[in-house]
Short mmCIF file of C-alpha atoms in Angstrom, two decimals:
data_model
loop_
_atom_site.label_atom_id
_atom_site.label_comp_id
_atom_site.label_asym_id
_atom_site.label_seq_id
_atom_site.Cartn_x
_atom_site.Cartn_y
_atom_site.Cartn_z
CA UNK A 609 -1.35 20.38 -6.48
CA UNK A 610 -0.12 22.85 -3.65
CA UNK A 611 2.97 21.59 -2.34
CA UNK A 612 1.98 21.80 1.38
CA UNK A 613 -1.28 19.16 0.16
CA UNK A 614 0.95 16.87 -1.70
CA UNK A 615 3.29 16.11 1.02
CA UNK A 616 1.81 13.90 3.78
CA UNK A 617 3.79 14.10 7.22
CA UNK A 618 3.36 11.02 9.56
CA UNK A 619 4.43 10.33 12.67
CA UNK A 620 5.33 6.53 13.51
CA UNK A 621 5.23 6.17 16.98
CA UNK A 622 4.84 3.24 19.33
CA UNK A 623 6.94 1.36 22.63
CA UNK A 624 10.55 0.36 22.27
CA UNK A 625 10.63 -2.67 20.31
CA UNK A 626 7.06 -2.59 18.50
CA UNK A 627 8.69 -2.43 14.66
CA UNK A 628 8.76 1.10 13.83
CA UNK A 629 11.72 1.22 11.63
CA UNK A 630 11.21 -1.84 10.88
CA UNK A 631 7.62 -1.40 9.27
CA UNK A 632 9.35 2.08 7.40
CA UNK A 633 11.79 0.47 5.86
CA UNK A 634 10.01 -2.28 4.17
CA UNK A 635 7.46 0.15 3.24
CA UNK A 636 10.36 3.00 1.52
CA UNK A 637 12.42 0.07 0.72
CA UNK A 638 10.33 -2.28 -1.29
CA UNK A 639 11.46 -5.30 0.72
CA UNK A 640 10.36 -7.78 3.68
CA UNK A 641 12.03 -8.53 6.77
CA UNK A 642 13.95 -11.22 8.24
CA UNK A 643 12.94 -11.24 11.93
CA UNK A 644 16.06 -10.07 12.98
CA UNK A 645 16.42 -6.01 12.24
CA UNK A 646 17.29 -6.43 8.32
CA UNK A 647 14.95 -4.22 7.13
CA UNK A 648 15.54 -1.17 10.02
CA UNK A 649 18.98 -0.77 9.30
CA UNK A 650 18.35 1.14 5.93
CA UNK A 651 16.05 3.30 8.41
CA UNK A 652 18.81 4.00 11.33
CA UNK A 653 20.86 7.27 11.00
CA UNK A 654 23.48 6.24 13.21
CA UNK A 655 26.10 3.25 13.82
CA UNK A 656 24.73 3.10 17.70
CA UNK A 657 20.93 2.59 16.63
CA UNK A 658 21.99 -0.15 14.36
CA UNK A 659 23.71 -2.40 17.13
CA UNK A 660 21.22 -1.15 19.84
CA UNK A 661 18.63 -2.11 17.61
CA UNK A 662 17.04 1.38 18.91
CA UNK A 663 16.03 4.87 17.79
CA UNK A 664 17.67 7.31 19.75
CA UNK A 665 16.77 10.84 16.58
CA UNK A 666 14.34 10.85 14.17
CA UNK A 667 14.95 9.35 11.01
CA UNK A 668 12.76 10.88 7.36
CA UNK A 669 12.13 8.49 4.55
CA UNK A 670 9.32 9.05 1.94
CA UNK A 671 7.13 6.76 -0.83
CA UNK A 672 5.17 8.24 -3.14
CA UNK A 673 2.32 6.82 -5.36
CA UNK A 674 1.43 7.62 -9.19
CA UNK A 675 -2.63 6.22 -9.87
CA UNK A 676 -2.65 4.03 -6.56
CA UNK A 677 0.80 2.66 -7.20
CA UNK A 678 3.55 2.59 -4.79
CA UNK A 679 6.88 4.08 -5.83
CA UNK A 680 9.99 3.74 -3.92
CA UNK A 681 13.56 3.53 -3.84
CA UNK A 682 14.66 1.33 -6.34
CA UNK A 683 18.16 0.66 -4.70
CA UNK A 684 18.48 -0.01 -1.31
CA UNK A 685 21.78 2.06 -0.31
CA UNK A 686 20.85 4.40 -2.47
CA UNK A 687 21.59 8.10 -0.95
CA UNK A 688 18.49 10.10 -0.15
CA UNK A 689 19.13 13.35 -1.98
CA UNK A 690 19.24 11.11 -5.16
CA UNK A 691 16.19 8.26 -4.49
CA UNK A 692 14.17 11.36 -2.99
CA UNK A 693 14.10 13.60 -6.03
CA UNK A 694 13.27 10.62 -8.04
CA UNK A 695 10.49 9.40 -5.83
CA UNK A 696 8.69 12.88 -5.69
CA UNK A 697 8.82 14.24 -9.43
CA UNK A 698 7.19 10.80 -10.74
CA UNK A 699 4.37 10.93 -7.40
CA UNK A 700 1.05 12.48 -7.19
CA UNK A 701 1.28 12.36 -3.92
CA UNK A 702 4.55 11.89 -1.03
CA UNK A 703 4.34 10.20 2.29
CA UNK A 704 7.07 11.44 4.57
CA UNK A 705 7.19 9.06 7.57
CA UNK A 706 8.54 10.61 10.64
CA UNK A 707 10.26 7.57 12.92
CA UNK A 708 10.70 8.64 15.96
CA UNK A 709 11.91 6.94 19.14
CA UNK A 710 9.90 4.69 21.48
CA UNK A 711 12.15 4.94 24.60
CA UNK A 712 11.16 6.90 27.57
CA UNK A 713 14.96 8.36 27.51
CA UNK A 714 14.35 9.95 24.27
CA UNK A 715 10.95 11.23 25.07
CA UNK A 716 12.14 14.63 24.41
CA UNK A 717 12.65 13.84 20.87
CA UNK A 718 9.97 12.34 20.41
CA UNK A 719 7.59 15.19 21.58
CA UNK A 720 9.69 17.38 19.42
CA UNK A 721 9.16 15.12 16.28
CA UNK A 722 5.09 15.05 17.20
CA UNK A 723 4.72 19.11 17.89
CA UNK A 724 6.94 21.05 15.71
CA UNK A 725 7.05 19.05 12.42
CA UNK A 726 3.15 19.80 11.97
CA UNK A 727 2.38 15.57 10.91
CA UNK A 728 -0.93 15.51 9.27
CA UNK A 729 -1.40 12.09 10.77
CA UNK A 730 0.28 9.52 13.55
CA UNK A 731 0.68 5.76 13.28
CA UNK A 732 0.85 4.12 16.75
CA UNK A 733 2.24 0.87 16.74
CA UNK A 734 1.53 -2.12 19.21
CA UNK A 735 3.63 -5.03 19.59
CA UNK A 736 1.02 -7.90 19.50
CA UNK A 737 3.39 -10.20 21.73
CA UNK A 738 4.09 -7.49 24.29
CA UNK A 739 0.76 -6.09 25.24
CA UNK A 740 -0.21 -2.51 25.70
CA UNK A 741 2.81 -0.38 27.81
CA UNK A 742 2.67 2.64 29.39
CA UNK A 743 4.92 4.14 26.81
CA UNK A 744 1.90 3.42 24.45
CA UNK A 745 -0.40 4.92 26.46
CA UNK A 746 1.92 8.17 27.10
CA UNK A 747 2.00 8.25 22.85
CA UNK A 748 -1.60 8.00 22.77
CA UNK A 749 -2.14 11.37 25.40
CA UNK A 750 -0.32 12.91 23.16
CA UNK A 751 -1.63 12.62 19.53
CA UNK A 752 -5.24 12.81 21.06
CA UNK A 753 -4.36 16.08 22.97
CA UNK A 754 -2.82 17.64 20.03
CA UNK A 755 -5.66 16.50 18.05
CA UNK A 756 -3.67 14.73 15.20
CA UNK A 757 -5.99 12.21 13.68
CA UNK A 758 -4.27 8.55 14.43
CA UNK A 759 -4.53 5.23 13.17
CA UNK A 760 -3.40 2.45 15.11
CA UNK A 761 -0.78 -0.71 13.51
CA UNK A 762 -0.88 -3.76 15.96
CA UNK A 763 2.74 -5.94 14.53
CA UNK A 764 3.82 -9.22 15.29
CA UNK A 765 0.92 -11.32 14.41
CA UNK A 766 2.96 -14.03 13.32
CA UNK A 767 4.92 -14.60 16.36
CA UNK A 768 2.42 -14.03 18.95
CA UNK A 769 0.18 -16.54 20.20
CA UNK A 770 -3.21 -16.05 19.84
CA UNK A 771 -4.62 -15.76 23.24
CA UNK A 772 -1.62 -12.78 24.04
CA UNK A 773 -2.83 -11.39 20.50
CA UNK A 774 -6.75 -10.98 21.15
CA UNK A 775 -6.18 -9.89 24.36
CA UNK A 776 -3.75 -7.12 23.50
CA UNK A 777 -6.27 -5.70 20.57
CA UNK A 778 -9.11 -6.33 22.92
CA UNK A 779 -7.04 -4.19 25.41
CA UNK A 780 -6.46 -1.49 23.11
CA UNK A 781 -9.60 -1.51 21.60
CA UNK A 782 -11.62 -1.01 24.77
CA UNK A 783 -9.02 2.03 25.49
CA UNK A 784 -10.24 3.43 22.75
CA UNK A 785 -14.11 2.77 22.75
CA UNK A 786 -14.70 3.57 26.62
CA UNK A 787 -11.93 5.97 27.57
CA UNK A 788 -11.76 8.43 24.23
CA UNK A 789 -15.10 7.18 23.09
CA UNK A 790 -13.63 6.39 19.57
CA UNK A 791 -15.04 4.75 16.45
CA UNK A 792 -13.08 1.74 15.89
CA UNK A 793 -12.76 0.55 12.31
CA UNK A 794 -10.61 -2.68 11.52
CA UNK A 795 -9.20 -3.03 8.36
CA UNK A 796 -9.88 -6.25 6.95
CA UNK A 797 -9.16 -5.71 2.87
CA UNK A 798 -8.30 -2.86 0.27
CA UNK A 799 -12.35 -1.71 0.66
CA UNK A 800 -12.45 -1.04 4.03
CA UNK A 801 -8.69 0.81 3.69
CA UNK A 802 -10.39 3.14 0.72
CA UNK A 803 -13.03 3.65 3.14
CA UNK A 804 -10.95 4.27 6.25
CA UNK A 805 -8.85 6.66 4.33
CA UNK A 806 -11.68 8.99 3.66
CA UNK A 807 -13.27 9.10 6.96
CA UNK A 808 -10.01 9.51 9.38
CA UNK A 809 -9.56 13.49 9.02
CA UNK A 810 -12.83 13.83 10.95
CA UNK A 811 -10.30 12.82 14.12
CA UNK A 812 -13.05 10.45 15.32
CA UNK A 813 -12.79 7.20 13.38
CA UNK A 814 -9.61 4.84 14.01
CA UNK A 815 -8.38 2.29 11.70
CA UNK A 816 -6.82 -0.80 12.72
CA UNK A 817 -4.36 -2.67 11.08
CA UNK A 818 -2.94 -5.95 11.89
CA UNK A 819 0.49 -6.49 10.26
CA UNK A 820 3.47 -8.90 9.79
CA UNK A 821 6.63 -7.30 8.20
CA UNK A 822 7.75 -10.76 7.73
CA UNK A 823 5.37 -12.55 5.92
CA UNK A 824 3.73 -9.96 4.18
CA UNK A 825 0.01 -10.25 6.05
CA UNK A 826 -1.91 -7.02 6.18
CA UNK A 827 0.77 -4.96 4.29
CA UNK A 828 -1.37 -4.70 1.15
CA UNK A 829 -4.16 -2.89 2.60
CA UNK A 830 -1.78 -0.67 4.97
CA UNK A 831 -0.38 0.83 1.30
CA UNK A 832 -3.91 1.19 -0.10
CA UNK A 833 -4.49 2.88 2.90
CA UNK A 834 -1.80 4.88 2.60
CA UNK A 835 -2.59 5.59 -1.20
CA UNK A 836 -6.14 6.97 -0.31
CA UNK A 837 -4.90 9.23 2.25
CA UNK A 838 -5.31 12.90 2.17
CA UNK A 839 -4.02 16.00 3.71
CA UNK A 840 -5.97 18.14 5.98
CA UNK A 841 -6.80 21.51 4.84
CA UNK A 842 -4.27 23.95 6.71
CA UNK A 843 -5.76 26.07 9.57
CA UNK A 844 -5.13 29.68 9.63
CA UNK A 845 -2.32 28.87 11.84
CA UNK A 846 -0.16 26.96 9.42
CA UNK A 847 -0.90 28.70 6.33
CA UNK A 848 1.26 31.25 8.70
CA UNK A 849 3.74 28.99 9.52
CA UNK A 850 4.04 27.89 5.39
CA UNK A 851 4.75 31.46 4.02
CA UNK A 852 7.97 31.68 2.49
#
């Protein structure tokens, strides 16, 4: 396999506060959180975003999968330029997950993280108990105008009541349907995440997940999701920008 098709870039983007590091480190690290920021820390690069509790540069990590099966880090403080070399010569295929920061103070980096990296894909993530912010809406302008196919990760389903739940996916939803005139696809078990996987590089269809990095719910089918995924061909463009 081409090295520029077995490396997947995505973005993770989303408002402050919605679980982006949160959701990549219990997906690199093997591991569940505790409610409280456990599993971000082995995301954060510096001592600041750790007691913040906020991204402020954008942090790598990677998975990789062998047959459909998930391959991480098998120590936690393990140093990257050790787990990483591990993780990719036993993969088929690497996910490198791009986290960058939700803040409009660090919108800079963000923008920087979304354009010049080249990510195949972008996850936007949506806090179920805090409804759908600008910020989001800002992320969204951007992946759709740079035409980088998305898939959207509502998080927080076990802390938010149900009413403020439905109506923030309803919200969202709608956004999508009647302003971008989107095909909305949510992901309900390991079939429809094969299925999803397949169909997202047209840049029309967007999954859905709905996720709890605390209990577990909906993780399963994010990572069969994420198995099934494939890079897009390269435009002219970046087979330029790939040359050695």
């Amino acid at each position: 396999v081409p090295p520029y098709l077995k490396e997947i870039r995505l973005v993770v983007i989303g408002n402050v506060d919605s679980g982006k590091s949160t959701l990549v480190g219990c997906l690199t690290k093997g591991i569940k959180d505790d409610g409280r920021g456990y599993a971000r820390k082995f995301v954060f690069n510096y001592q600041h975003e750790s007691e913040t509790g906020r991204t402020s540069s954008i942090a790598e990590e990677i998975i990789g999968f062998k047959d459909g099966k998930l391959i991480h880090s098998g120590r936690l403080t393990e140093k990257k330029n050790v787990s990483w070399k591990d993780i990719a010569s036993q993969s088929d295929h690497v996910i490198t997950f791009l986290d960058l920061c939700g803040h409009e103070k660090y919108l800079k980096t963000t923008m920087y993280g979304v354009s010049a990296l080249m990510p195949h894909y972008a996850i936007i993530l949506i806090g179920t108990n805090m409804g759908v912010q600008r910020m989001t809406k800002e992320h969204l302008g951007i992946v759709v105008s740079l035409g980088i196919p998305f898939f959207i990760v509502f998080t927080k389903i076990d802390i938010a009541p149900k009413e403020v739940k439905d109506k923030t996916v309803n919200t969202f939803i709608s956004l999508l349907k009647t302003g971008l005139q989107k095909t909305v696809f949510n992901v309900k078990s390991k079939q429809d995440a094969s299925f999803a996987a397949k169909d997202i590089c047209g840049g029309n269809l967007v999954p859905i997940f709905q996720i709890s990095t605390v209990t577990g719910d909906g993780m399963e089918d994010l990572k069969t999701f994420l198995s099934k995924l494939s890079a897009k061909f390269p435009n002219n463009n970046e087979f330029t920008l790939l040359k050695t």
